[in-house]
mmCIF file with all atom_site columns, C-alpha atoms in Angstrom:
data_model
loop_
_atom_site.group_PDB
_atom_site.id
_atom_site.type_symbol
_atom_site.label_atom_id
_atom_site.label_alt_id
_atom_site.label_comp_id
_atom_site.label_asym_id
_atom_site.label_entity_id
_atom_site.label_seq_id
_atom_site.pdbx_PDB_ins_code
_atom_site.Cartn_x
_atom_site.Cartn_y
_atom_site.Cartn_z
_atom_site.occupancy
_atom_site.B_iso_or_equiv
_atom_site.pdbx_formal_charge
_atom_site.auth_seq_id
_atom_site.auth_comp_id
_atom_site.auth_asym_id
_atom_site.auth_atom_id
_atom_site.pdbx_PDB_model_num
ATOM 1   C CA . SER R 1 1   ? 0.000  0.000   0.000   1.00 0.00 ? 76  SER R CA 1
ATOM 2   C CA . GLN R 1 2   ? 1.149  3.532   -0.670  1.00 0.00 ? 77  GLN R CA 1
ATOM 3   C CA . GLN R 1 3   ? 2.318  5.312   2.407   1.00 0.00 ? 78  GLN R CA 1
ATOM 4   C CA . GLY R 1 4   ? 4.046  8.347   0.990   1.00 0.00 ? 79  GLY R CA 1
ATOM 5   C CA . GLU R 1 5   ? 2.167  11.189  -0.612  1.00 0.00 ? 80  GLU R CA 1
ATOM 6   C CA . GLU R 1 6   ? 3.992  13.818  -2.609  1.00 0.00 ? 81  GLU R CA 1
ATOM 7   C CA . ASP R 1 7   ? 2.963  17.418  -2.937  1.00 0.00 ? 82  ASP R CA 1
ATOM 8   C CA . PRO R 1 8   ? 2.567  19.095  -5.353  1.00 0.00 ? 83  PRO R CA 1
ATOM 9   C CA . GLN R 1 9   ? 1.517  16.619  -8.027  1.00 0.00 ? 84  GLN R CA 1
ATOM 10  C CA . ALA R 1 10  ? 3.149  18.779  -10.689 1.00 0.00 ? 85  ALA R CA 1
ATOM 11  C CA . LEU R 1 11  ? 5.619  21.642  -10.732 1.00 0.00 ? 86  LEU R CA 1
ATOM 12  C CA . SER R 1 12  ? 6.795  23.857  -13.576 1.00 0.00 ? 87  SER R CA 1
ATOM 13  C CA . ILE R 1 13  ? 9.831  26.097  -13.095 1.00 0.00 ? 88  ILE R CA 1
ATOM 14  C CA . GLN R 1 14  ? 12.306 28.137  -15.098 1.00 0.00 ? 89  GLN R CA 1
ATOM 15  C CA . GLU R 1 15  ? 15.832 26.868  -15.602 1.00 0.00 ? 90  GLU R CA 1
ATOM 16  C CA . GLY R 1 16  ? 18.039 28.117  -12.790 1.00 0.00 ? 91  GLY R CA 1
ATOM 17  C CA . GLU R 1 17  ? 15.220 28.264  -10.222 1.00 0.00 ? 92  GLU R CA 1
ATOM 18  C CA . ASN R 1 18  ? 14.922 25.935  -7.240  1.00 0.00 ? 93  ASN R CA 1
ATOM 19  C CA . ALA R 1 19  ? 12.328 23.172  -7.072  1.00 0.00 ? 94  ALA R CA 1
ATOM 20  C CA . THR R 1 20  ? 10.878 21.961  -3.794  1.00 0.00 ? 95  THR R CA 1
ATOM 21  C CA . MET R 1 21  ? 8.605  18.989  -3.306  1.00 0.00 ? 96  MET R CA 1
ATOM 22  C CA . ASN R 1 22  ? 7.244  17.431  -0.156  1.00 0.00 ? 97  ASN R CA 1
ATOM 23  C CA . CYS R 1 23  ? 6.409  13.950  1.020   1.00 0.00 ? 98  CYS R CA 1
ATOM 24  C CA . SER R 1 24  ? 4.191  12.969  3.916   1.00 0.00 ? 99  SER R CA 1
ATOM 25  C CA . TYR R 1 25  ? 3.848  9.487   5.356   1.00 0.00 ? 100 TYR R CA 1
ATOM 26  C CA . LYS R 1 26  ? 1.841  7.704   8.013   1.00 0.00 ? 101 LYS R CA 1
ATOM 27  C CA . THR R 1 27  ? 3.814  5.157   10.026  1.00 0.00 ? 102 THR R CA 1
ATOM 28  C CA . SER R 1 28  ? 7.241  5.018   11.660  1.00 0.00 ? 103 SER R CA 1
ATOM 29  C CA . ILE R 1 29  ? 10.117 4.449   9.289   1.00 0.00 ? 104 ILE R CA 1
ATOM 30  C CA . ASN R 1 30  ? 13.693 3.220   9.215   1.00 0.00 ? 105 ASN R CA 1
ATOM 31  C CA . ASN R 1 31  ? 14.564 5.531   6.324   1.00 0.00 ? 106 ASN R CA 1
ATOM 32  C CA . LEU R 1 32  ? 13.055 7.563   3.510   1.00 0.00 ? 107 LEU R CA 1
ATOM 33  C CA . GLN R 1 33  ? 14.356 7.539   -0.033  1.00 0.00 ? 108 GLN R CA 1
ATOM 34  C CA . TRP R 1 34  ? 13.906 9.723   -3.101  1.00 0.00 ? 109 TRP R CA 1
ATOM 35  C CA . TYR R 1 35  ? 13.935 8.418   -6.660  1.00 0.00 ? 110 TYR R CA 1
ATOM 36  C CA . ARG R 1 36  ? 13.815 10.067  -10.078 1.00 0.00 ? 111 ARG R CA 1
ATOM 37  C CA . GLN R 1 37  ? 12.117 8.663   -13.167 1.00 0.00 ? 112 GLN R CA 1
ATOM 38  C CA . ASN R 1 38  ? 12.689 10.038  -16.616 1.00 0.00 ? 113 ASN R CA 1
ATOM 39  C CA . SER R 1 39  ? 9.807  9.581   -19.012 1.00 0.00 ? 114 SER R CA 1
ATOM 40  C CA . GLY R 1 40  ? 9.201  5.938   -19.864 1.00 0.00 ? 115 GLY R CA 1
ATOM 41  C CA . ARG R 1 41  ? 12.210 4.665   -17.926 1.00 0.00 ? 116 ARG R CA 1
ATOM 42  C CA . GLY R 1 42  ? 12.950 2.903   -14.646 1.00 0.00 ? 117 GLY R CA 1
ATOM 43  C CA . LEU R 1 43  ? 13.480 4.694   -11.365 1.00 0.00 ? 118 LEU R CA 1
ATOM 44  C CA . VAL R 1 44  ? 16.907 5.862   -10.282 1.00 0.00 ? 119 VAL R CA 1
ATOM 45  C CA . HIS R 1 45  ? 17.839 6.216   -6.626  1.00 0.00 ? 120 HIS R CA 1
ATOM 46  C CA . LEU R 1 46  ? 18.802 9.752   -5.609  1.00 0.00 ? 121 LEU R CA 1
ATOM 47  C CA . ILE R 1 47  ? 19.266 9.858   -1.867  1.00 0.00 ? 122 ILE R CA 1
ATOM 48  C CA . LEU R 1 48  ? 18.489 7.941   1.321   1.00 0.00 ? 123 LEU R CA 1
ATOM 49  C CA . ILE R 1 49  ? 17.959 9.642   4.679   1.00 0.00 ? 124 ILE R CA 1
ATOM 50  C CA . ARG R 1 50  ? 17.741 7.574   7.852   1.00 0.00 ? 125 ARG R CA 1
ATOM 51  C CA . SER R 1 51  ? 15.243 8.249   10.610  1.00 0.00 ? 126 SER R CA 1
ATOM 52  C CA . ASN R 1 52  ? 17.938 9.632   12.930  1.00 0.00 ? 127 ASN R CA 1
ATOM 53  C CA . GLU R 1 53  ? 19.105 12.155  10.314  1.00 0.00 ? 128 GLU R CA 1
ATOM 54  C CA . ARG R 1 54  ? 17.513 15.560  9.742   1.00 0.00 ? 129 ARG R CA 1
ATOM 55  C CA . GLU R 1 55  ? 19.195 16.770  6.594   1.00 0.00 ? 130 GLU R CA 1
ATOM 56  C CA . LYS R 1 56  ? 21.288 15.317  3.823   1.00 0.00 ? 131 LYS R CA 1
ATOM 57  C CA . HIS R 1 57  ? 22.956 16.777  0.741   1.00 0.00 ? 132 HIS R CA 1
ATOM 58  C CA . SER R 1 58  ? 24.046 15.246  -2.532  1.00 0.00 ? 133 SER R CA 1
ATOM 59  C CA . GLY R 1 59  ? 25.284 17.655  -5.202  1.00 0.00 ? 134 GLY R CA 1
ATOM 60  C CA . ARG R 1 60  ? 22.381 20.015  -5.989  1.00 0.00 ? 135 ARG R CA 1
ATOM 61  C CA . LEU R 1 61  ? 19.958 17.935  -3.916  1.00 0.00 ? 136 LEU R CA 1
ATOM 62  C CA . ARG R 1 62  ? 19.009 18.682  -0.338  1.00 0.00 ? 137 ARG R CA 1
ATOM 63  C CA . VAL R 1 63  ? 16.676 16.416  1.606   1.00 0.00 ? 138 VAL R CA 1
ATOM 64  C CA . THR R 1 64  ? 15.178 17.105  5.003   1.00 0.00 ? 139 THR R CA 1
ATOM 65  C CA . LEU R 1 65  ? 13.317 14.743  7.274   1.00 0.00 ? 140 LEU R CA 1
ATOM 66  C CA . ASP R 1 66  ? 11.032 15.642  10.161  1.00 0.00 ? 141 ASP R CA 1
ATOM 67  C CA . THR R 1 67  ? 9.939  12.444  11.869  1.00 0.00 ? 142 THR R CA 1
ATOM 68  C CA . SER R 1 68  ? 7.723  14.301  14.336  1.00 0.00 ? 143 SER R CA 1
ATOM 69  C CA . LYS R 1 69  ? 5.647  15.628  11.442  1.00 0.00 ? 144 LYS R CA 1
ATOM 70  C CA . LYS R 1 70  ? 6.182  12.497  9.336   1.00 0.00 ? 145 LYS R CA 1
ATOM 71  C CA . SER R 1 71  ? 7.311  14.564  6.398   1.00 0.00 ? 146 SER R CA 1
ATOM 72  C CA . SER R 1 72  ? 10.275 15.061  4.093   1.00 0.00 ? 147 SER R CA 1
ATOM 73  C CA . SER R 1 73  ? 11.222 17.589  1.454   1.00 0.00 ? 148 SER R CA 1
ATOM 74  C CA . LEU R 1 74  ? 13.441 17.403  -1.595  1.00 0.00 ? 149 LEU R CA 1
ATOM 75  C CA . LEU R 1 75  ? 15.038 20.601  -2.865  1.00 0.00 ? 150 LEU R CA 1
ATOM 76  C CA . ILE R 1 76  ? 16.739 20.754  -6.240  1.00 0.00 ? 151 ILE R CA 1
ATOM 77  C CA . THR R 1 77  ? 18.810 23.907  -6.547  1.00 0.00 ? 152 THR R CA 1
ATOM 78  C CA . ALA R 1 78  ? 19.723 25.709  -9.771  1.00 0.00 ? 153 ALA R CA 1
ATOM 79  C CA . SER R 1 79  ? 17.512 23.436  -11.856 1.00 0.00 ? 154 SER R CA 1
ATOM 80  C CA . ARG R 1 80  ? 18.453 22.349  -15.350 1.00 0.00 ? 155 ARG R CA 1
ATOM 81  C CA . ALA R 1 81  ? 16.416 21.030  -18.265 1.00 0.00 ? 156 ALA R CA 1
ATOM 82  C CA . ALA R 1 82  ? 17.819 17.573  -17.490 1.00 0.00 ? 157 ALA R CA 1
ATOM 83  C CA . ASP R 1 83  ? 16.054 17.669  -14.104 1.00 0.00 ? 158 ASP R CA 1
ATOM 84  C CA . THR R 1 84  ? 12.719 17.334  -15.918 1.00 0.00 ? 159 THR R CA 1
ATOM 85  C CA . ALA R 1 85  ? 11.377 14.062  -14.521 1.00 0.00 ? 160 ALA R CA 1
ATOM 86  C CA . SER R 1 86  ? 9.019  12.552  -11.973 1.00 0.00 ? 161 SER R CA 1
ATOM 87  C CA . TYR R 1 87  ? 10.257 12.362  -8.414  1.00 0.00 ? 162 TYR R CA 1
ATOM 88  C CA . PHE R 1 88  ? 9.053  9.749   -5.935  1.00 0.00 ? 163 PHE R CA 1
ATOM 89  C CA . CYS R 1 89  ? 9.526  9.396   -2.234  1.00 0.00 ? 164 CYS R CA 1
ATOM 90  C CA . ALA R 1 90  ? 9.639  5.897   -0.774  1.00 0.00 ? 165 ALA R CA 1
ATOM 91  C CA . THR R 1 91  ? 9.383  4.936   2.864   1.00 0.00 ? 166 THR R CA 1
ATOM 92  C CA . ASP R 1 92  ? 11.118 1.989   4.439   1.00 0.00 ? 167 ASP R CA 1
ATOM 93  C CA . ALA R 1 93  ? 9.094  0.817   7.428   1.00 0.00 ? 168 ALA R CA 1
ATOM 94  C CA . ASN R 1 94  ? 10.708 -0.820  10.414  1.00 0.00 ? 169 ASN R CA 1
ATOM 95  C CA . ASP R 1 95  ? 8.915  -4.117  10.055  1.00 0.00 ? 170 ASP R CA 1
ATOM 96  C CA . ASP R 1 96  ? 9.772  -5.279  6.553   1.00 0.00 ? 171 ASP R CA 1
ATOM 97  C CA . TYR R 1 97  ? 12.033 -4.705  3.582   1.00 0.00 ? 172 TYR R CA 1
ATOM 98  C CA . LYS R 1 98  ? 9.398  -3.409  1.203   1.00 0.00 ? 173 LYS R CA 1
ATOM 99  C CA . LEU R 1 99  ? 9.445  0.198   0.083   1.00 0.00 ? 174 LEU R CA 1
ATOM 100 C CA . SER R 1 100 ? 6.165  2.075   -0.153  1.00 0.00 ? 175 SER R CA 1
ATOM 101 C CA . PHE R 1 101 ? 6.117  4.622   -2.964  1.00 0.00 ? 176 PHE R CA 1
ATOM 102 C CA . GLY R 1 102 ? 4.061  7.754   -3.331  1.00 0.00 ? 177 GLY R CA 1
ATOM 103 C CA . ALA R 1 103 ? 2.363  8.791   -6.581  1.00 0.00 ? 178 ALA R CA 1
ATOM 104 C CA . GLY R 1 104 ? 5.167  11.206  -7.446  1.00 0.00 ? 179 GLY R CA 1
ATOM 105 C CA . THR R 1 105 ? 5.725  14.849  -8.357  1.00 0.00 ? 180 THR R CA 1
ATOM 106 C CA . THR R 1 106 ? 6.202  15.679  -12.035 1.00 0.00 ? 181 THR R CA 1
ATOM 107 C CA . VAL R 1 107 ? 8.765  18.447  -12.467 1.00 0.00 ? 182 VAL R CA 1
ATOM 108 C CA . THR R 1 108 ? 9.109  20.363  -15.723 1.00 0.00 ? 183 THR R CA 1
ATOM 109 C CA . VAL R 1 109 ? 12.078 22.688  -16.106 1.00 0.00 ? 184 VAL R CA 1
ATOM 110 C CA . ARG R 1 110 ? 11.540 25.278  -18.851 1.00 0.00 ? 185 ARG R CA 1
ATOM 111 C CA . ALA R 1 111 ? 14.526 26.566  -20.784 1.00 0.00 ? 186 ALA R CA 1
ATOM 112 C CA . ASP P 2 1   ? 27.479 -0.931  -11.274 1.00 0.00 ? 217 ASP P CA 1
ATOM 113 C CA . VAL P 2 2   ? 24.403 -2.881  -10.354 1.00 0.00 ? 218 VAL P CA 1
ATOM 114 C CA . LYS P 2 3   ? 22.433 -3.862  -13.352 1.00 0.00 ? 219 LYS P CA 1
ATOM 115 C CA . VAL P 2 4   ? 18.826 -4.967  -13.503 1.00 0.00 ? 220 VAL P CA 1
ATOM 116 C CA . THR P 2 5   ? 17.652 -6.030  -16.934 1.00 0.00 ? 221 THR P CA 1
ATOM 117 C CA . GLN P 2 6   ? 14.181 -6.820  -18.187 1.00 0.00 ? 222 GLN P CA 1
ATOM 118 C CA . SER P 2 7   ? 13.539 -9.078  -21.145 1.00 0.00 ? 223 SER P CA 1
ATOM 119 C CA . SER P 2 8   ? 11.539 -6.617  -23.230 1.00 0.00 ? 224 SER P CA 1
ATOM 120 C CA . ARG P 2 9   ? 11.029 -2.845  -23.365 1.00 0.00 ? 225 ARG P CA 1
ATOM 121 C CA . TYR P 2 10  ? 7.766  -3.131  -25.233 1.00 0.00 ? 226 TYR P CA 1
ATOM 122 C CA . LEU P 2 11  ? 5.398  -6.066  -25.509 1.00 0.00 ? 227 LEU P CA 1
ATOM 123 C CA . VAL P 2 12  ? 2.035  -6.473  -27.229 1.00 0.00 ? 228 VAL P CA 1
ATOM 124 C CA . LYS P 2 13  ? -0.111 -9.485  -26.372 1.00 0.00 ? 229 LYS P CA 1
ATOM 125 C CA . ARG P 2 14  ? -3.663 -10.691 -27.002 1.00 0.00 ? 230 ARG P CA 1
ATOM 126 C CA . THR P 2 15  ? -6.318 -11.184 -24.347 1.00 0.00 ? 231 THR P CA 1
ATOM 127 C CA . GLY P 2 16  ? -6.084 -14.667 -22.887 1.00 0.00 ? 232 GLY P CA 1
ATOM 128 C CA . GLU P 2 17  ? -2.435 -15.213 -23.744 1.00 0.00 ? 233 GLU P CA 1
ATOM 129 C CA . LYS P 2 18  ? 0.058  -16.353 -21.129 1.00 0.00 ? 234 LYS P CA 1
ATOM 130 C CA . VAL P 2 19  ? 2.720  -13.701 -20.696 1.00 0.00 ? 235 VAL P CA 1
ATOM 131 C CA . PHE P 2 20  ? 6.176  -14.043 -19.151 1.00 0.00 ? 236 PHE P CA 1
ATOM 132 C CA . LEU P 2 21  ? 8.164  -11.025 -18.027 1.00 0.00 ? 237 LEU P CA 1
ATOM 133 C CA . GLU P 2 22  ? 11.739 -11.810 -17.075 1.00 0.00 ? 238 GLU P CA 1
ATOM 134 C CA . CYS P 2 23  ? 14.022 -9.857  -14.789 1.00 0.00 ? 239 CYS P CA 1
ATOM 135 C CA . VAL P 2 24  ? 17.692 -10.518 -14.102 1.00 0.00 ? 240 VAL P CA 1
ATOM 136 C CA . GLN P 2 25  ? 20.019 -8.795  -11.645 1.00 0.00 ? 241 GLN P CA 1
ATOM 137 C CA . ASP P 2 26  ? 23.769 -9.205  -11.505 1.00 0.00 ? 242 ASP P CA 1
ATOM 138 C CA . MET P 2 27  ? 24.608 -8.175  -7.926  1.00 0.00 ? 243 MET P CA 1
ATOM 139 C CA . ASP P 2 28  ? 23.587 -11.197 -5.884  1.00 0.00 ? 244 ASP P CA 1
ATOM 140 C CA . HIS P 2 29  ? 20.725 -9.315  -4.200  1.00 0.00 ? 245 HIS P CA 1
ATOM 141 C CA . GLU P 2 30  ? 18.458 -11.303 -1.909  1.00 0.00 ? 246 GLU P CA 1
ATOM 142 C CA . ASN P 2 31  ? 15.309 -9.310  -2.597  1.00 0.00 ? 247 ASN P CA 1
ATOM 143 C CA . MET P 2 32  ? 13.519 -8.834  -5.892  1.00 0.00 ? 248 MET P CA 1
ATOM 144 C CA . PHE P 2 33  ? 10.274 -7.039  -6.659  1.00 0.00 ? 249 PHE P CA 1
ATOM 145 C CA . TRP P 2 34  ? 7.691  -6.609  -9.389  1.00 0.00 ? 250 TRP P CA 1
ATOM 146 C CA . TYR P 2 35  ? 5.664  -3.404  -9.617  1.00 0.00 ? 251 TYR P CA 1
ATOM 147 C CA . ARG P 2 36  ? 3.155  -2.037  -12.035 1.00 0.00 ? 252 ARG P CA 1
ATOM 148 C CA . GLN P 2 37  ? 2.928  1.661   -12.693 1.00 0.00 ? 253 GLN P CA 1
ATOM 149 C CA . ASP P 2 38  ? -0.185 3.404   -13.950 1.00 0.00 ? 254 ASP P CA 1
ATOM 150 C CA . PRO P 2 39  ? -0.796 7.151   -14.393 1.00 0.00 ? 255 PRO P CA 1
ATOM 151 C CA . GLY P 2 40  ? -1.931 8.766   -11.160 1.00 0.00 ? 256 GLY P CA 1
ATOM 152 C CA . LEU P 2 41  ? -1.520 5.558   -9.156  1.00 0.00 ? 257 LEU P CA 1
ATOM 153 C CA . GLY P 2 42  ? 2.230  5.508   -8.652  1.00 0.00 ? 258 GLY P CA 1
ATOM 154 C CA . LEU P 2 43  ? 4.027  2.202   -8.163  1.00 0.00 ? 259 LEU P CA 1
ATOM 155 C CA . ARG P 2 44  ? 2.015  -0.702  -6.838  1.00 0.00 ? 260 ARG P CA 1
ATOM 156 C CA . LEU P 2 45  ? 3.741  -3.833  -5.604  1.00 0.00 ? 261 LEU P CA 1
ATOM 157 C CA . ILE P 2 46  ? 2.578  -7.044  -7.259  1.00 0.00 ? 262 ILE P CA 1
ATOM 158 C CA . TYR P 2 47  ? 4.886  -9.662  -5.713  1.00 0.00 ? 263 TYR P CA 1
ATOM 159 C CA . PHE P 2 48  ? 8.267  -9.807  -4.098  1.00 0.00 ? 264 PHE P CA 1
ATOM 160 C CA . SER P 2 49  ? 10.795 -12.476 -3.247  1.00 0.00 ? 265 SER P CA 1
ATOM 161 C CA . TYR P 2 50  ? 13.345 -12.449 -0.441  1.00 0.00 ? 266 TYR P CA 1
ATOM 162 C CA . ASP P 2 51  ? 15.087 -15.694 -1.385  1.00 0.00 ? 267 ASP P CA 1
ATOM 163 C CA . VAL P 2 52  ? 15.177 -18.376 -4.033  1.00 0.00 ? 268 VAL P CA 1
ATOM 164 C CA . LYS P 2 53  ? 11.811 -20.168 -4.306  1.00 0.00 ? 269 LYS P CA 1
ATOM 165 C CA . MET P 2 54  ? 10.327 -17.757 -1.744  1.00 0.00 ? 270 MET P CA 1
ATOM 166 C CA . LYS P 2 55  ? 7.626  -15.300 -2.706  1.00 0.00 ? 271 LYS P CA 1
ATOM 167 C CA . GLU P 2 56  ? 5.151  -13.042 -1.023  1.00 0.00 ? 272 GLU P CA 1
ATOM 168 C CA . LYS P 2 57  ? 2.104  -11.232 -2.319  1.00 0.00 ? 273 LYS P CA 1
ATOM 169 C CA . GLY P 2 58  ? 2.228  -7.499  -2.600  1.00 0.00 ? 274 GLY P CA 1
ATOM 170 C CA . ASP P 2 59  ? -0.725 -5.154  -2.806  1.00 0.00 ? 275 ASP P CA 1
ATOM 171 C CA . ILE P 2 60  ? -2.179 -6.304  -6.137  1.00 0.00 ? 276 ILE P CA 1
ATOM 172 C CA . PRO P 2 61  ? -1.286 -9.966  -6.783  1.00 0.00 ? 277 PRO P CA 1
ATOM 173 C CA . GLU P 2 62  ? -4.561 -10.980 -8.442  1.00 0.00 ? 278 GLU P CA 1
ATOM 174 C CA . GLY P 2 63  ? -4.083 -12.215 -11.988 1.00 0.00 ? 279 GLY P CA 1
ATOM 175 C CA . TYR P 2 64  ? -0.318 -12.628 -11.547 1.00 0.00 ? 280 TYR P CA 1
ATOM 176 C CA . SER P 2 65  ? 2.097  -15.286 -10.375 1.00 0.00 ? 281 SER P CA 1
ATOM 177 C CA . VAL P 2 66  ? 5.880  -15.293 -9.993  1.00 0.00 ? 282 VAL P CA 1
ATOM 178 C CA . SER P 2 67  ? 8.789  -17.677 -10.123 1.00 0.00 ? 283 SER P CA 1
ATOM 179 C CA . ARG P 2 68  ? 12.247 -17.447 -8.621  1.00 0.00 ? 284 ARG P CA 1
ATOM 180 C CA . GLU P 2 69  ? 14.233 -20.591 -9.354  1.00 0.00 ? 285 GLU P CA 1
ATOM 181 C CA . LYS P 2 70  ? 17.612 -18.856 -9.313  1.00 0.00 ? 286 LYS P CA 1
ATOM 182 C CA . LYS P 2 71  ? 18.771 -15.966 -7.156  1.00 0.00 ? 287 LYS P CA 1
ATOM 183 C CA . GLU P 2 72  ? 19.436 -13.649 -10.076 1.00 0.00 ? 288 GLU P CA 1
ATOM 184 C CA . ARG P 2 73  ? 16.163 -14.196 -11.949 1.00 0.00 ? 289 ARG P CA 1
ATOM 185 C CA . PHE P 2 74  ? 12.616 -13.237 -11.009 1.00 0.00 ? 290 PHE P CA 1
ATOM 186 C CA . SER P 2 75  ? 9.799  -13.878 -13.470 1.00 0.00 ? 291 SER P CA 1
ATOM 187 C CA . LEU P 2 76  ? 6.340  -12.374 -13.528 1.00 0.00 ? 292 LEU P CA 1
ATOM 188 C CA . ILE P 2 77  ? 3.632  -14.456 -15.173 1.00 0.00 ? 293 ILE P CA 1
ATOM 189 C CA . LEU P 2 78  ? 0.259  -13.301 -16.400 1.00 0.00 ? 294 LEU P CA 1
ATOM 190 C CA . GLU P 2 79  ? -1.654 -16.579 -16.637 1.00 0.00 ? 295 GLU P CA 1
ATOM 191 C CA . SER P 2 80  ? -4.360 -15.178 -18.908 1.00 0.00 ? 296 SER P CA 1
ATOM 192 C CA . ALA P 2 81  ? -3.691 -11.613 -19.961 1.00 0.00 ? 297 ALA P CA 1
ATOM 193 C CA . SER P 2 82  ? -6.541 -9.121  -19.788 1.00 0.00 ? 298 SER P CA 1
ATOM 194 C CA . THR P 2 83  ? -6.828 -5.582  -21.092 1.00 0.00 ? 299 THR P CA 1
ATOM 195 C CA . ASN P 2 84  ? -6.743 -4.149  -17.564 1.00 0.00 ? 300 ASN P CA 1
ATOM 196 C CA . GLN P 2 85  ? -3.212 -5.517  -17.233 1.00 0.00 ? 301 GLN P CA 1
ATOM 197 C CA . THR P 2 86  ? -1.998 -3.058  -19.845 1.00 0.00 ? 302 THR P CA 1
ATOM 198 C CA . SER P 2 87  ? 0.622  -1.151  -17.874 1.00 0.00 ? 303 SER P CA 1
ATOM 199 C CA . MET P 2 88  ? 4.279  -0.380  -17.292 1.00 0.00 ? 304 MET P CA 1
ATOM 200 C CA . TYR P 2 89  ? 5.944  -3.200  -15.336 1.00 0.00 ? 305 TYR P CA 1
ATOM 201 C CA . LEU P 2 90  ? 9.028  -2.455  -13.300 1.00 0.00 ? 306 LEU P CA 1
ATOM 202 C CA . CYS P 2 91  ? 11.364 -4.968  -11.737 1.00 0.00 ? 307 CYS P CA 1
ATOM 203 C CA . ALA P 2 92  ? 13.709 -4.061  -8.901  1.00 0.00 ? 308 ALA P CA 1
ATOM 204 C CA . SER P 2 93  ? 16.291 -5.713  -6.703  1.00 0.00 ? 309 SER P CA 1
ATOM 205 C CA . ARG P 2 94  ? 17.693 -4.846  -3.323  1.00 0.00 ? 310 ARG P CA 1
ATOM 206 C CA . PRO P 2 95  ? 20.355 -6.244  -1.029  1.00 0.00 ? 311 PRO P CA 1
ATOM 207 C CA . GLY P 2 96  ? 19.424 -7.356  2.473   1.00 0.00 ? 312 GLY P CA 1
ATOM 208 C CA . GLY P 2 97  ? 18.883 -4.676  5.078   1.00 0.00 ? 313 GLY P CA 1
ATOM 209 C CA . TYR P 2 98  ? 17.526 -1.180  4.709   1.00 0.00 ? 314 TYR P CA 1
ATOM 210 C CA . ASN P 2 99  ? 19.148 -0.056  1.483   1.00 0.00 ? 315 ASN P CA 1
ATOM 211 C CA . GLU P 2 100 ? 18.388 1.504   -1.836  1.00 0.00 ? 316 GLU P CA 1
ATOM 212 C CA . GLN P 2 101 ? 16.545 -0.359  -4.516  1.00 0.00 ? 317 GLN P CA 1
ATOM 213 C CA . PHE P 2 102 ? 17.764 -0.798  -8.092  1.00 0.00 ? 318 PHE P CA 1
ATOM 214 C CA . PHE P 2 103 ? 15.256 -0.736  -10.919 1.00 0.00 ? 319 PHE P CA 1
ATOM 215 C CA . GLY P 2 104 ? 15.203 -2.198  -14.385 1.00 0.00 ? 320 GLY P CA 1
ATOM 216 C CA . PRO P 2 105 ? 14.238 -0.052  -17.404 1.00 0.00 ? 321 PRO P CA 1
ATOM 217 C CA . GLY P 2 106 ? 10.634 -1.270  -17.402 1.00 0.00 ? 322 GLY P CA 1
ATOM 218 C CA . THR P 2 107 ? 8.441  -3.231  -19.797 1.00 0.00 ? 323 THR P CA 1
ATOM 219 C CA . ARG P 2 108 ? 5.496  -1.461  -21.334 1.00 0.00 ? 324 ARG P CA 1
ATOM 220 C CA . LEU P 2 109 ? 2.895  -4.177  -21.876 1.00 0.00 ? 325 LEU P CA 1
ATOM 221 C CA . THR P 2 110 ? -0.143 -3.650  -24.054 1.00 0.00 ? 326 THR P CA 1
ATOM 222 C CA . VAL P 2 111 ? -2.893 -6.272  -23.997 1.00 0.00 ? 327 VAL P CA 1
ATOM 223 C CA . LEU P 2 112 ? -5.287 -6.049  -26.936 1.00 0.00 ? 328 LEU P CA 1
#
């Protein structure tokens, strides 16, 4: 079952701007992960943040996690046309090894 | 680099046909998964396997079965394809523990 919900569903920004998307979830987690999917392709792992971490960076990506609010955000700074994709959060519950994916945020970066 | 491959990128089948989707991973991962992805519904887990010959139902197993005879290969079987099984099918593998998951490129299946 889907646990994560992304917000917004879609986002359109100008090249060079920042893109922020949010993920909310319902139960306790071991970690939360973000994935990117280019049109018609498989998902690619971007970043994993564990439940005892609050913030993590990877290149132009910044992820925050607030376990008290059961929410996470993904920030892409200085966006490029190549960042156009769908972005999914996935939660890793403490009781099994299955990821639960949200429905995703579609990001369009305009040149 | 971990590689997950799927047997076909595009597949067109007729209603009632038996369909096999094959997935192979080359990193000795214990866990393998089959998802379907439909617009607005995100990824839904069909079946997963945590060891050879072991399988567990996901959220939407009806109309599907799976086979895992070897650690590197996980097959999804549509016993009698129906039009509502037209979808993008994604295979993934994952090592033991709480780690990232690696996805194949997907198979876009159309059932006519």
